[in-house]
Amino acid sequence: MSRATLSQLERSFSVHGVEEAPSRSRRVEAINFQDAALAFLDAYHAEPEAEGEELSLMIEDCETGERQCFRIDVATGDAAPCDQA
């Protein structure tokens, strides 16, 4: 897929840590919620302090208002939906 085509698919997302206030969110451009979480991690999160560190992020589609939460293993980049407990 060309970069021009990819950029046409990108949307704006607002991302912040689950424990942080939404006012501390950052805007990222991505093609889906998981991509937005990983883009946020790449751009704004420091190196992991300890092996096994996880970060929970709330991602909101700026156009639709849909929200999803992802838990990310900072060392590996593995992402999964937050527990719905």
PDB file of N, CA, C and O in Angstrom:
ATOM      1  N   MET A   1       0.853  -1.175   0.000  1.00  0.00           N
ATOM      2  CA  MET A   1       0.000   0.000   0.000  1.00  0.00           C
ATOM      3  C   MET A   1       0.897   1.236   0.000  1.00  0.00           C
ATOM      4  O   MET A   1       1.840   1.320   0.773  1.00  0.00           O
ATOM      5  N   SER A   2       0.630   2.188  -0.853  1.00  0.00           N
ATOM      6  CA  SER A   2       1.456   3.391  -0.929  1.00  0.00           C
ATOM      7  C   SER A   2       1.204   4.293   0.274  1.00  0.00           C
ATOM      8  O   SER A   2       0.168   4.216   0.931  1.00  0.00           O
ATOM      9  N   ARG A   3       2.163   5.164   0.554  1.00  0.00           N
ATOM     10  CA  ARG A   3       2.030   6.100   1.676  1.00  0.00           C
ATOM     11  C   ARG A   3       0.826   7.014   1.471  1.00  0.00           C
ATOM     12  O   ARG A   3       0.125   7.337   2.409  1.00  0.00           O
ATOM     13  N   ALA A   4       0.579   7.456   0.223  1.00  0.00           N
ATOM     14  CA  ALA A   4      -0.574   8.314  -0.047  1.00  0.00           C
ATOM     15  C   ALA A   4      -1.868   7.599   0.309  1.00  0.00           C
ATOM     16  O   ALA A   4      -2.750   8.172   0.930  1.00  0.00           O
ATOM     17  N   THR A   5      -1.981   6.331  -0.056  1.00  0.00           N
ATOM     18  CA  THR A   5      -3.179   5.566   0.275  1.00  0.00           C
ATOM     19  C   THR A   5      -3.302   5.375   1.776  1.00  0.00           C
ATOM     20  O   THR A   5      -4.386   5.520   2.344  1.00  0.00           O
ATOM     21  N   LEU A   6      -2.181   5.083   2.430  1.00  0.00           N
ATOM     22  CA  LEU A   6      -2.184   4.895   3.879  1.00  0.00           C
ATOM     23  C   LEU A   6      -2.604   6.168   4.596  1.00  0.00           C
ATOM     24  O   LEU A   6      -3.427   6.129   5.513  1.00  0.00           O
ATOM     25  N   SER A   7      -2.101   7.316   4.162  1.00  0.00           N
ATOM     26  CA  SER A   7      -2.457   8.571   4.822  1.00  0.00           C
ATOM     27  C   SER A   7      -3.939   8.895   4.642  1.00  0.00           C
ATOM     28  O   SER A   7      -4.542   9.556   5.480  1.00  0.00           O
ATOM     29  N   GLN A   8      -4.552   8.415   3.565  1.00  0.00           N
ATOM     30  CA  GLN A   8      -5.979   8.635   3.363  1.00  0.00           C
ATOM     31  C   GLN A   8      -6.803   7.824   4.359  1.00  0.00           C
ATOM     32  O   GLN A   8      -7.935   8.180   4.667  1.00  0.00           O
ATOM     33  N   LEU A   9      -6.256   6.728   4.852  1.00  0.00           N
ATOM     34  CA  LEU A   9      -6.961   5.881   5.808  1.00  0.00           C
ATOM     35  C   LEU A   9      -6.779   6.353   7.250  1.00  0.00           C
ATOM     36  O   LEU A   9      -7.528   5.955   8.126  1.00  0.00           O
ATOM     37  N   GLU A  10      -5.768   7.187   7.508  1.00  0.00           N
ATOM     38  CA  GLU A  10      -5.482   7.619   8.866  1.00  0.00           C
ATOM     39  C   GLU A  10      -6.570   8.526   9.411  1.00  0.00           C
ATOM     40  O   GLU A  10      -7.189   9.294   8.673  1.00  0.00           O
ATOM     41  N   ARG A  11      -6.795   8.382  10.714  1.00  0.00           N
ATOM     42  CA  ARG A  11      -7.764   9.201  11.443  1.00  0.00           C
ATOM     43  C   ARG A  11      -7.052   9.806  12.643  1.00  0.00           C
ATOM     44  O   ARG A  11      -5.997   9.335  13.054  1.00  0.00           O
ATOM     45  N   SER A  12      -7.644  10.803  13.234  1.00  0.00           N
ATOM     46  CA  SER A  12      -7.096  11.410  14.447  1.00  0.00           C
ATOM     47  C   SER A  12      -7.652  10.698  15.666  1.00  0.00           C
ATOM     48  O   SER A  12      -8.862  10.439  15.762  1.00  0.00           O
ATOM     49  N   PHE A  13      -6.760  10.381  16.589  1.00  0.00           N
ATOM     50  CA  PHE A  13      -7.129   9.761  17.855  1.00  0.00           C
ATOM     51  C   PHE A  13      -6.539  10.578  18.983  1.00  0.00           C
ATOM     52  O   PHE A  13      -5.452  11.147  18.860  1.00  0.00           O
ATOM     53  N   SER A  14      -7.243  10.623  20.093  1.00  0.00           N
ATOM     54  CA  SER A  14      -6.751  11.231  21.317  1.00  0.00           C
ATOM     55  C   SER A  14      -6.392  10.086  22.262  1.00  0.00           C
ATOM     56  O   SER A  14      -7.209   9.195  22.498  1.00  0.00           O
ATOM     57  N   VAL A  15      -5.163  10.104  22.787  1.00  0.00           N
ATOM     58  CA  VAL A  15      -4.677   8.990  23.599  1.00  0.00           C
ATOM     59  C   VAL A  15      -4.132   9.516  24.926  1.00  0.00           C
ATOM     60  O   VAL A  15      -3.408  10.518  24.958  1.00  0.00           O
ATOM     61  N   HIS A  16      -4.495   8.835  26.021  1.00  0.00           N
ATOM     62  CA  HIS A  16      -3.925   9.176  27.329  1.00  0.00           C
ATOM     63  C   HIS A  16      -3.886   7.928  28.188  1.00  0.00           C
ATOM     64  O   HIS A  16      -4.616   6.957  27.949  1.00  0.00           O
ATOM     65  N   GLY A  17      -3.035   7.955  29.195  1.00  0.00           N
ATOM     66  CA  GLY A  17      -2.959   6.848  30.141  1.00  0.00           C
ATOM     67  C   GLY A  17      -4.258   6.738  30.906  1.00  0.00           C
ATOM     68  O   GLY A  17      -4.904   7.751  31.200  1.00  0.00           O
ATOM     69  N   VAL A  18      -4.662   5.529  31.235  1.00  0.00           N
ATOM     70  CA  VAL A  18      -5.924   5.305  31.939  1.00  0.00           C
ATOM     71  C   VAL A  18      -5.939   6.045  33.277  1.00  0.00           C
ATOM     72  O   VAL A  18      -6.970   6.576  33.681  1.00  0.00           O
ATOM     73  N   GLU A  19      -4.792   6.131  33.933  1.00  0.00           N
ATOM     74  CA  GLU A  19      -4.715   6.796  35.238  1.00  0.00           C
ATOM     75  C   GLU A  19      -4.581   8.315  35.117  1.00  0.00           C
ATOM     76  O   GLU A  19      -4.614   9.011  36.121  1.00  0.00           O
ATOM     77  N   GLU A  20      -4.424   8.835  33.897  1.00  0.00           N
ATOM     78  CA  GLU A  20      -4.259  10.266  33.690  1.00  0.00           C
ATOM     79  C   GLU A  20      -5.586  10.916  33.317  1.00  0.00           C
ATOM     80  O   GLU A  20      -6.479  10.269  32.785  1.00  0.00           O
ATOM     81  N   ALA A  21      -5.655  12.215  33.544  1.00  0.00           N
ATOM     82  CA  ALA A  21      -6.835  12.972  33.139  1.00  0.00           C
ATOM     83  C   ALA A  21      -6.847  13.114  31.621  1.00  0.00           C
ATOM     84  O   ALA A  21      -5.788  13.231  30.999  1.00  0.00           O
ATOM     85  N   PRO A  22      -8.030  13.093  30.994  1.00  0.00           N
ATOM     86  CA  PRO A  22      -8.117  13.266  29.542  1.00  0.00           C
ATOM     87  C   PRO A  22      -7.453  14.558  29.053  1.00  0.00           C
ATOM     88  O   PRO A  22      -7.019  14.639  27.916  1.00  0.00           O
ATOM     89  N   SER A  23      -7.339  15.562  29.925  1.00  0.00           N
ATOM     90  CA  SER A  23      -6.696  16.817  29.525  1.00  0.00           C
ATOM     91  C   SER A  23      -5.205  16.628  29.235  1.00  0.00           C
ATOM     92  O   SER A  23      -4.583  17.485  28.632  1.00  0.00           O
ATOM     93  N   ARG A  24      -4.642  15.486  29.624  1.00  0.00           N
ATOM     94  CA  ARG A  24      -3.225  15.206  29.367  1.00  0.00           C
ATOM     95  C   ARG A  24      -3.047  14.333  28.124  1.00  0.00           C
ATOM     96  O   ARG A  24      -1.987  13.785  27.894  1.00  0.00           O
ATOM     97  N   SER A  25      -4.078  14.223  27.328  1.00  0.00           N
ATOM     98  CA  SER A  25      -4.015  13.358  26.147  1.00  0.00           C
ATOM     99  C   SER A  25      -3.158  13.978  25.047  1.00  0.00           C
ATOM    100  O   SER A  25      -2.901  15.176  25.026  1.00  0.00           O
ATOM    101  N   ARG A  26      -2.745  13.121  24.136  1.00  0.00           N
ATOM    102  CA  ARG A  26      -1.975  13.524  22.960  1.00  0.00           C
ATOM    103  C   ARG A  26      -2.749  13.080  21.724  1.00  0.00           C
ATOM    104  O   ARG A  26      -3.353  12.021  21.716  1.00  0.00           O
ATOM    105  N   ARG A  27      -2.679  13.881  20.697  1.00  0.00           N
ATOM    106  CA  ARG A  27      -3.338  13.532  19.436  1.00  0.00           C
ATOM    107  C   ARG A  27      -2.332  12.799  18.554  1.00  0.00           C
ATOM    108  O   ARG A  27      -1.205  13.244  18.398  1.00  0.00           O
ATOM    109  N   VAL A  28      -2.764  11.665  18.001  1.00  0.00           N
ATOM    110  CA  VAL A  28      -1.938  10.908  17.060  1.00  0.00           C
ATOM    111  C   VAL A  28      -2.773  10.575  15.834  1.00  0.00           C
ATOM    112  O   VAL A  28      -3.992  10.487  15.909  1.00  0.00           O
ATOM    113  N   GLU A  29      -2.097  10.387  14.720  1.00  0.00           N
ATOM    114  CA  GLU A  29      -2.738   9.961  13.477  1.00  0.00           C
ATOM    115  C   GLU A  29      -2.443   8.473  13.302  1.00  0.00           C
ATOM    116  O   GLU A  29      -1.289   8.051  13.420  1.00  0.00           O
ATOM    117  N   ALA A  30      -3.471   7.690  13.045  1.00  0.00           N
ATOM    118  CA  ALA A  30      -3.307   6.242  12.912  1.00  0.00           C
ATOM    119  C   ALA A  30      -4.460   5.674  12.102  1.00  0.00           C
ATOM    120  O   ALA A  30      -5.456   6.357  11.858  1.00  0.00           O
ATOM    121  N   ILE A  31      -4.324   4.391  11.711  1.00  0.00           N
ATOM    122  CA  ILE A  31      -5.374   3.779  10.900  1.00  0.00           C
ATOM    123  C   ILE A  31      -6.415   3.052  11.738  1.00  0.00           C
ATOM    124  O   ILE A  31      -7.504   2.778  11.258  1.00  0.00           O
ATOM    125  N   ASN A  32      -6.087   2.724  13.002  1.00  0.00           N
ATOM    126  CA  ASN A  32      -7.051   2.068  13.889  1.00  0.00           C
ATOM    127  C   ASN A  32      -6.643   2.296  15.339  1.00  0.00           C
ATOM    128  O   ASN A  32      -5.609   2.909  15.611  1.00  0.00           O
ATOM    129  N   PHE A  33      -7.436   1.808  16.266  1.00  0.00           N
ATOM    130  CA  PHE A  33      -7.198   2.041  17.686  1.00  0.00           C
ATOM    131  C   PHE A  33      -5.864   1.458  18.161  1.00  0.00           C
ATOM    132  O   PHE A  33      -5.110   2.116  18.873  1.00  0.00           O
ATOM    133  N   GLN A  34      -5.578   0.225  17.788  1.00  0.00           N
ATOM    134  CA  GLN A  34      -4.336  -0.408  18.232  1.00  0.00           C
ATOM    135  C   GLN A  34      -3.126   0.327  17.646  1.00  0.00           C
ATOM    136  O   GLN A  34      -2.141   0.558  18.347  1.00  0.00           O
ATOM    137  N   ASP A  35      -3.201   0.713  16.395  1.00  0.00           N
ATOM    138  CA  ASP A  35      -2.124   1.472  15.772  1.00  0.00           C
ATOM    139  C   ASP A  35      -1.921   2.801  16.496  1.00  0.00           C
ATOM    140  O   ASP A  35      -0.789   3.251  16.693  1.00  0.00           O
ATOM    141  N   ALA A  36      -3.005   3.437  16.924  1.00  0.00           N
ATOM    142  CA  ALA A  36      -2.906   4.698  17.667  1.00  0.00           C
ATOM    143  C   ALA A  36      -2.211   4.485  19.008  1.00  0.00           C
ATOM    144  O   ALA A  36      -1.383   5.303  19.425  1.00  0.00           O
ATOM    145  N   ALA A  37      -2.533   3.389  19.688  1.00  0.00           N
ATOM    146  CA  ALA A  37      -1.879   3.094  20.965  1.00  0.00           C
ATOM    147  C   ALA A  37      -0.377   2.902  20.777  1.00  0.00           C
ATOM    148  O   ALA A  37       0.429   3.439  21.537  1.00  0.00           O
ATOM    149  N   LEU A  38       0.010   2.170  19.738  1.00  0.00           N
ATOM    150  CA  LEU A  38       1.431   1.926  19.488  1.00  0.00           C
ATOM    151  C   LEU A  38       2.136   3.195  19.017  1.00  0.00           C
ATOM    152  O   LEU A  38       3.288   3.436  19.388  1.00  0.00           O
ATOM    153  N   ALA A  39       1.464   4.033  18.223  1.00  0.00           N
ATOM    154  CA  ALA A  39       2.051   5.304  17.790  1.00  0.00           C
ATOM    155  C   ALA A  39       2.290   6.209  18.993  1.00  0.00           C
ATOM    156  O   ALA A  39       3.331   6.871  19.091  1.00  0.00           O
ATOM    157  N   PHE A  40       1.350   6.236  19.930  1.00  0.00           N
ATOM    158  CA  PHE A  40       1.509   7.019  21.157  1.00  0.00           C
ATOM    159  C   PHE A  40       2.710   6.506  21.942  1.00  0.00           C
ATOM    160  O   PHE A  40       3.542   7.289  22.403  1.00  0.00           O
ATOM    161  N   LEU A  41       2.805   5.217  22.082  1.00  0.00           N
ATOM    162  CA  LEU A  41       3.908   4.610  22.822  1.00  0.00           C
ATOM    163  C   LEU A  41       5.247   4.993  22.188  1.00  0.00           C
ATOM    164  O   LEU A  41       6.179   5.391  22.879  1.00  0.00           O
ATOM    165  N   ASP A  42       5.337   4.888  20.870  1.00  0.00           N
ATOM    166  CA  ASP A  42       6.573   5.239  20.162  1.00  0.00           C
ATOM    167  C   ASP A  42       6.934   6.711  20.332  1.00  0.00           C
ATOM    168  O   ASP A  42       8.101   7.049  20.501  1.00  0.00           O
ATOM    169  N   ALA A  43       5.952   7.587  20.271  1.00  0.00           N
ATOM    170  CA  ALA A  43       6.221   9.019  20.263  1.00  0.00           C
ATOM    171  C   ALA A  43       6.381   9.645  21.645  1.00  0.00           C
ATOM    172  O   ALA A  43       7.157  10.574  21.812  1.00  0.00           O
ATOM    173  N   TYR A  44       5.674   9.132  22.644  1.00  0.00           N
ATOM    174  CA  TYR A  44       5.595   9.866  23.903  1.00  0.00           C
ATOM    175  C   TYR A  44       6.016   9.099  25.153  1.00  0.00           C
ATOM    176  O   TYR A  44       6.078   9.682  26.223  1.00  0.00           O
ATOM    177  N   HIS A  45       6.279   7.813  25.053  1.00  0.00           N
ATOM    178  CA  HIS A  45       6.604   7.057  26.257  1.00  0.00           C
ATOM    179  C   HIS A  45       8.102   6.797  26.321  1.00  0.00           C
ATOM    180  O   HIS A  45       8.706   6.380  25.349  1.00  0.00           O
ATOM    181  N   ALA A  46       8.694   7.025  27.496  1.00  0.00           N
ATOM    182  CA  ALA A  46      10.119   6.784  27.708  1.00  0.00           C
ATOM    183  C   ALA A  46      10.409   5.284  27.694  1.00  0.00           C
ATOM    184  O   ALA A  46       9.498   4.460  27.726  1.00  0.00           O
ATOM    185  N   GLU A  47      11.670   4.948  27.671  1.00  0.00           N
ATOM    186  CA  GLU A  47      12.077   3.541  27.713  1.00  0.00           C
ATOM    187  C   GLU A  47      11.499   2.872  28.954  1.00  0.00           C
ATOM    188  O   GLU A  47      11.351   3.504  29.996  1.00  0.00           O
ATOM    189  N   PRO A  48      11.196   1.577  28.875  1.00  0.00           N
ATOM    190  CA  PRO A  48      10.658   0.882  30.045  1.00  0.00           C
ATOM    191  C   PRO A  48      11.658   0.896  31.192  1.00  0.00           C
ATOM    192  O   PRO A  48      12.853   0.743  30.982  1.00  0.00           O
ATOM    193  N   GLU A  49      11.138   1.128  32.396  1.00  0.00           N
ATOM    194  CA  GLU A  49      11.999   1.147  33.584  1.00  0.00           C
ATOM    195  C   GLU A  49      12.312  -0.250  34.065  1.00  0.00           C
ATOM    196  O   GLU A  49      13.355  -0.490  34.653  1.00  0.00           O
ATOM    197  N   ALA A  50      11.416  -1.156  33.849  1.00  0.00           N
ATOM    198  CA  ALA A  50      11.613  -2.524  34.322  1.00  0.00           C
ATOM    199  C   ALA A  50      11.006  -3.483  33.315  1.00  0.00           C
ATOM    200  O   ALA A  50      10.006  -3.181  32.675  1.00  0.00           O
ATOM    201  N   GLU A  51      11.619  -4.629  33.202  1.00  0.00           N
ATOM    202  CA  GLU A  51      11.090  -5.651  32.306  1.00  0.00           C
ATOM    203  C   GLU A  51       9.678  -6.023  32.757  1.00  0.00           C
ATOM    204  O   GLU A  51       9.387  -6.115  33.936  1.00  0.00           O
ATOM    205  N   GLY A  52       8.798  -6.201  31.809  1.00  0.00           N
ATOM    206  CA  GLY A  52       7.428  -6.582  32.132  1.00  0.00           C
ATOM    207  C   GLY A  52       6.508  -5.407  32.398  1.00  0.00           C
ATOM    208  O   GLY A  52       5.364  -5.596  32.753  1.00  0.00           O
ATOM    209  N   GLU A  53       6.994  -4.174  32.225  1.00  0.00           N
ATOM    210  CA  GLU A  53       6.148  -3.009  32.453  1.00  0.00           C
ATOM    211  C   GLU A  53       4.996  -2.995  31.455  1.00  0.00           C
ATOM    212  O   GLU A  53       5.175  -3.249  30.272  1.00  0.00           O
ATOM    213  N   GLU A  54       3.801  -2.713  31.958  1.00  0.00           N
ATOM    214  CA  GLU A  54       2.623  -2.579  31.104  1.00  0.00           C
ATOM    215  C   GLU A  54       2.053  -1.184  31.277  1.00  0.00           C
ATOM    216  O   GLU A  54       2.172  -0.567  32.325  1.00  0.00           O
ATOM    217  N   LEU A  55       1.426  -0.718  30.221  1.00  0.00           N
ATOM    218  CA  LEU A  55       0.812   0.592  30.218  1.00  0.00           C
ATOM    219  C   LEU A  55      -0.601   0.437  29.682  1.00  0.00           C
ATOM    220  O   LEU A  55      -0.801  -0.186  28.638  1.00  0.00           O
ATOM    221  N   SER A  56      -1.577   0.997  30.384  1.00  0.00           N
ATOM    222  CA  SER A  56      -2.963   0.974  29.900  1.00  0.00           C
ATOM    223  C   SER A  56      -3.294   2.337  29.327  1.00  0.00           C
ATOM    224  O   SER A  56      -3.086   3.362  29.981  1.00  0.00           O
ATOM    225  N   LEU A  57      -3.785   2.338  28.088  1.00  0.00           N
ATOM    226  CA  LEU A  57      -4.084   3.580  27.380  1.00  0.00           C
ATOM    227  C   LEU A  57      -5.548   3.625  26.961  1.00  0.00           C
ATOM    228  O   LEU A  57      -6.100   2.627  26.498  1.00  0.00           O
ATOM    229  N   MET A  58      -6.149   4.802  27.088  1.00  0.00           N
ATOM    230  CA  MET A  58      -7.497   5.050  26.589  1.00  0.00           C
ATOM    231  C   MET A  58      -7.355   5.790  25.272  1.00  0.00           C
ATOM    232  O   MET A  58      -6.673   6.813  25.203  1.00  0.00           O
ATOM    233  N   ILE A  59      -7.964   5.246  24.231  1.00  0.00           N
ATOM    234  CA  ILE A  59      -7.882   5.824  22.895  1.00  0.00           C
ATOM    235  C   ILE A  59      -9.282   6.235  22.459  1.00  0.00           C
ATOM    236  O   ILE A  59     -10.228   5.447  22.562  1.00  0.00           O
ATOM    237  N   GLU A  60      -9.422   7.469  21.968  1.00  0.00           N
ATOM    238  CA  GLU A  60     -10.716   7.964  21.502  1.00  0.00           C
ATOM    239  C   GLU A  60     -10.580   8.442  20.059  1.00  0.00           C
ATOM    240  O   GLU A  60      -9.677   9.219  19.731  1.00  0.00           O
ATOM    241  N   ASP A  61     -11.474   7.970  19.202  1.00  0.00           N
ATOM    242  CA  ASP A  61     -11.537   8.433  17.818  1.00  0.00           C
ATOM    243  C   ASP A  61     -12.084   9.862  17.866  1.00  0.00           C
ATOM    244  O   ASP A  61     -13.196  10.092  18.351  1.00  0.00           O
ATOM    245  N   CYS A  62     -11.303  10.827  17.401  1.00  0.00           N
ATOM    246  CA  CYS A  62     -11.702  12.233  17.500  1.00  0.00           C
ATOM    247  C   CYS A  62     -12.930  12.572  16.663  1.00  0.00           C
ATOM    248  O   CYS A  62     -13.639  13.524  16.964  1.00  0.00           O
ATOM    249  N   GLU A  63     -13.208  11.803  15.639  1.00  0.00           N
ATOM    250  CA  GLU A  63     -14.362  12.078  14.779  1.00  0.00           C
ATOM    251  C   GLU A  63     -15.647  11.454  15.330  1.00  0.00           C
ATOM    252  O   GLU A  63     -16.690  12.100  15.382  1.00  0.00           O
ATOM    253  N   THR A  64     -15.576  10.197  15.768  1.00  0.00           N
ATOM    254  CA  THR A  64     -16.783   9.487  16.176  1.00  0.00           C
ATOM    255  C   THR A  64     -17.020   9.493  17.683  1.00  0.00           C
ATOM    256  O   THR A  64     -18.133   9.229  18.133  1.00  0.00           O
ATOM    257  N   GLY A  65     -15.961   9.721  18.472  1.00  0.00           N
ATOM    258  CA  GLY A  65     -16.078   9.673  19.919  1.00  0.00           C
ATOM    259  C   GLY A  65     -15.989   8.260  20.485  1.00  0.00           C
ATOM    260  O   GLY A  65     -16.023   8.072  21.697  1.00  0.00           O
ATOM    261  N   GLU A  66     -15.862   7.250  19.612  1.00  0.00           N
ATOM    262  CA  GLU A  66     -15.721   5.874  20.096  1.00  0.00           C
ATOM    263  C   GLU A  66     -14.438   5.755  20.900  1.00  0.00           C
ATOM    264  O   GLU A  66     -13.409   6.313  20.528  1.00  0.00           O
ATOM    265  N   ARG A  67     -14.511   5.012  22.015  1.00  0.00           N
ATOM    266  CA  ARG A  67     -13.352   4.849  22.889  1.00  0.00           C
ATOM    267  C   ARG A  67     -13.030   3.374  23.066  1.00  0.00           C
ATOM    268  O   ARG A  67     -13.930   2.548  23.153  1.00  0.00           O
ATOM    269  N   GLN A  68     -11.740   3.092  23.140  1.00  0.00           N
ATOM    270  CA  GLN A  68     -11.263   1.745  23.439  1.00  0.00           C
ATOM    271  C   GLN A  68     -10.055   1.853  24.350  1.00  0.00           C
ATOM    272  O   GLN A  68      -9.327   2.844  24.318  1.00  0.00           O
ATOM    273  N   CYS A  69      -9.858   0.834  25.157  1.00  0.00           N
ATOM    274  CA  CYS A  69      -8.732   0.787  26.080  1.00  0.00           C
ATOM    275  C   CYS A  69      -7.823  -0.379  25.684  1.00  0.00           C
ATOM    276  O   CYS A  69      -8.314  -1.470  25.374  1.00  0.00           O
ATOM    277  N   PHE A  70      -6.513  -0.135  25.692  1.00  0.00           N
ATOM    278  CA  PHE A  70      -5.538  -1.182  25.391  1.00  0.00           C
ATOM    279  C   PHE A  70      -4.485  -1.242  26.479  1.00  0.00           C
ATOM    280  O   PHE A  70      -4.057  -0.209  27.007  1.00  0.00           O
ATOM    281  N   ARG A  71      -4.082  -2.441  26.808  1.00  0.00           N
ATOM    282  CA  ARG A  71      -2.978  -2.700  27.730  1.00  0.00           C
ATOM    283  C   ARG A  71      -1.793  -3.121  26.865  1.00  0.00           C
ATOM    284  O   ARG A  71      -1.898  -4.047  26.069  1.00  0.00           O
ATOM    285  N   ILE A  72      -0.655  -2.425  27.012  1.00  0.00           N
ATOM    286  CA  ILE A  72       0.488  -2.668  26.150  1.00  0.00           C
ATOM    287  C   ILE A  72       1.691  -3.089  26.980  1.00  0.00           C
ATOM    288  O   ILE A  72       2.015  -2.457  27.981  1.00  0.00           O
ATOM    289  N   ASP A  73       2.347  -4.160  26.553  1.00  0.00           N
ATOM    290  CA  ASP A  73       3.623  -4.566  27.140  1.00  0.00           C
ATOM    291  C   ASP A  73       4.672  -3.646  26.524  1.00  0.00           C
ATOM    292  O   ASP A  73       4.927  -3.706  25.325  1.00  0.00           O
ATOM    293  N   VAL A  74       5.265  -2.788  27.328  1.00  0.00           N
ATOM    294  CA  VAL A  74       6.160  -1.760  26.815  1.00  0.00           C
ATOM    295  C   VAL A  74       7.400  -2.358  26.166  1.00  0.00           C
ATOM    296  O   VAL A  74       7.894  -1.856  25.156  1.00  0.00           O
ATOM    297  N   ALA A  75       7.903  -3.458  26.693  1.00  0.00           N
ATOM    298  CA  ALA A  75       9.118  -4.068  26.158  1.00  0.00           C
ATOM    299  C   ALA A  75       8.895  -4.708  24.784  1.00  0.00           C
ATOM    300  O   ALA A  75       9.750  -4.636  23.910  1.00  0.00           O
ATOM    301  N   THR A  76       7.731  -5.324  24.579  1.00  0.00           N
ATOM    302  CA  THR A  76       7.510  -6.088  23.335  1.00  0.00           C
ATOM    303  C   THR A  76       6.586  -5.373  22.354  1.00  0.00           C
ATOM    304  O   THR A  76       6.569  -5.717  21.167  1.00  0.00           O
ATOM    305  N   GLY A  77       5.764  -4.436  22.835  1.00  0.00           N
ATOM    306  CA  GLY A  77       4.784  -3.792  21.972  1.00  0.00           C
ATOM    307  C   GLY A  77       3.506  -4.598  21.796  1.00  0.00           C
ATOM    308  O   GLY A  77       2.610  -4.190  21.082  1.00  0.00           O
ATOM    309  N   ASP A  78       3.418  -5.750  22.488  1.00  0.00           N
ATOM    310  CA  ASP A  78       2.190  -6.546  22.414  1.00  0.00           C
ATOM    311  C   ASP A  78       1.041  -5.754  23.048  1.00  0.00           C
ATOM    312  O   ASP A  78       1.194  -5.189  24.121  1.00  0.00           O
ATOM    313  N   ALA A  79      -0.096  -5.744  22.374  1.00  0.00           N
ATOM    314  CA  ALA A  79      -1.252  -4.986  22.853  1.00  0.00           C
ATOM    315  C   ALA A  79      -2.466  -5.899  22.931  1.00  0.00           C
ATOM    316  O   ALA A  79      -2.660  -6.758  22.090  1.00  0.00           O
ATOM    317  N   ALA A  80      -3.288  -5.654  23.956  1.00  0.00           N
ATOM    318  CA  ALA A  80      -4.536  -6.400  24.130  1.00  0.00           C
ATOM    319  C   ALA A  80      -5.568  -5.459  24.736  1.00  0.00           C
ATOM    320  O   ALA A  80      -5.202  -4.508  25.439  1.00  0.00           O
ATOM    321  N   PRO A  81      -6.841  -5.703  24.475  1.00  0.00           N
ATOM    322  CA  PRO A  81      -7.872  -4.877  25.108  1.00  0.00           C
ATOM    323  C   PRO A  81      -7.760  -4.939  26.629  1.00  0.00           C
ATOM    324  O   PRO A  81      -7.378  -5.989  27.183  1.00  0.00           O
ATOM    325  N   CYS A  82      -8.067  -3.853  27.301  1.00  0.00           N
ATOM    326  CA  CYS A  82      -8.072  -3.840  28.766  1.00  0.00           C
ATOM    327  C   CYS A  82      -9.157  -4.794  29.255  1.00  0.00           C
ATOM    328  O   CYS A  82     -10.153  -5.021  28.565  1.00  0.00           O
ATOM    329  N   ASP A  83      -8.974  -5.336  30.448  1.00  0.00           N
ATOM    330  CA  ASP A  83      -9.977  -6.227  31.035  1.00  0.00           C
ATOM    331  C   ASP A  83     -11.253  -5.454  31.261  1.00  0.00           C
ATOM    332  O   ASP A  83     -11.246  -4.294  31.646  1.00  0.00           O
ATOM    333  N   GLN A  84     -12.353  -6.079  31.010  1.00  0.00           N
ATOM    334  CA  GLN A  84     -13.663  -5.456  31.191  1.00  0.00           C
ATOM    335  C   GLN A  84     -14.275  -5.847  32.526  1.00  0.00           C
ATOM    336  O   GLN A  84     -15.460  -6.066  32.630  1.00  0.00           O
ATOM    337  N   ALA A  85     -13.458  -5.937  33.545  1.00  0.00           N
ATOM    338  CA  ALA A  85     -13.949  -6.364  34.868  1.00  0.00           C
ATOM    339  C   ALA A  85     -14.653  -5.265  35.583  1.00  0.00           C
ATOM    340  O   ALA A  85     -14.546  -4.127  35.343  1.00  0.00           O
TER     341      ALA A  85
END
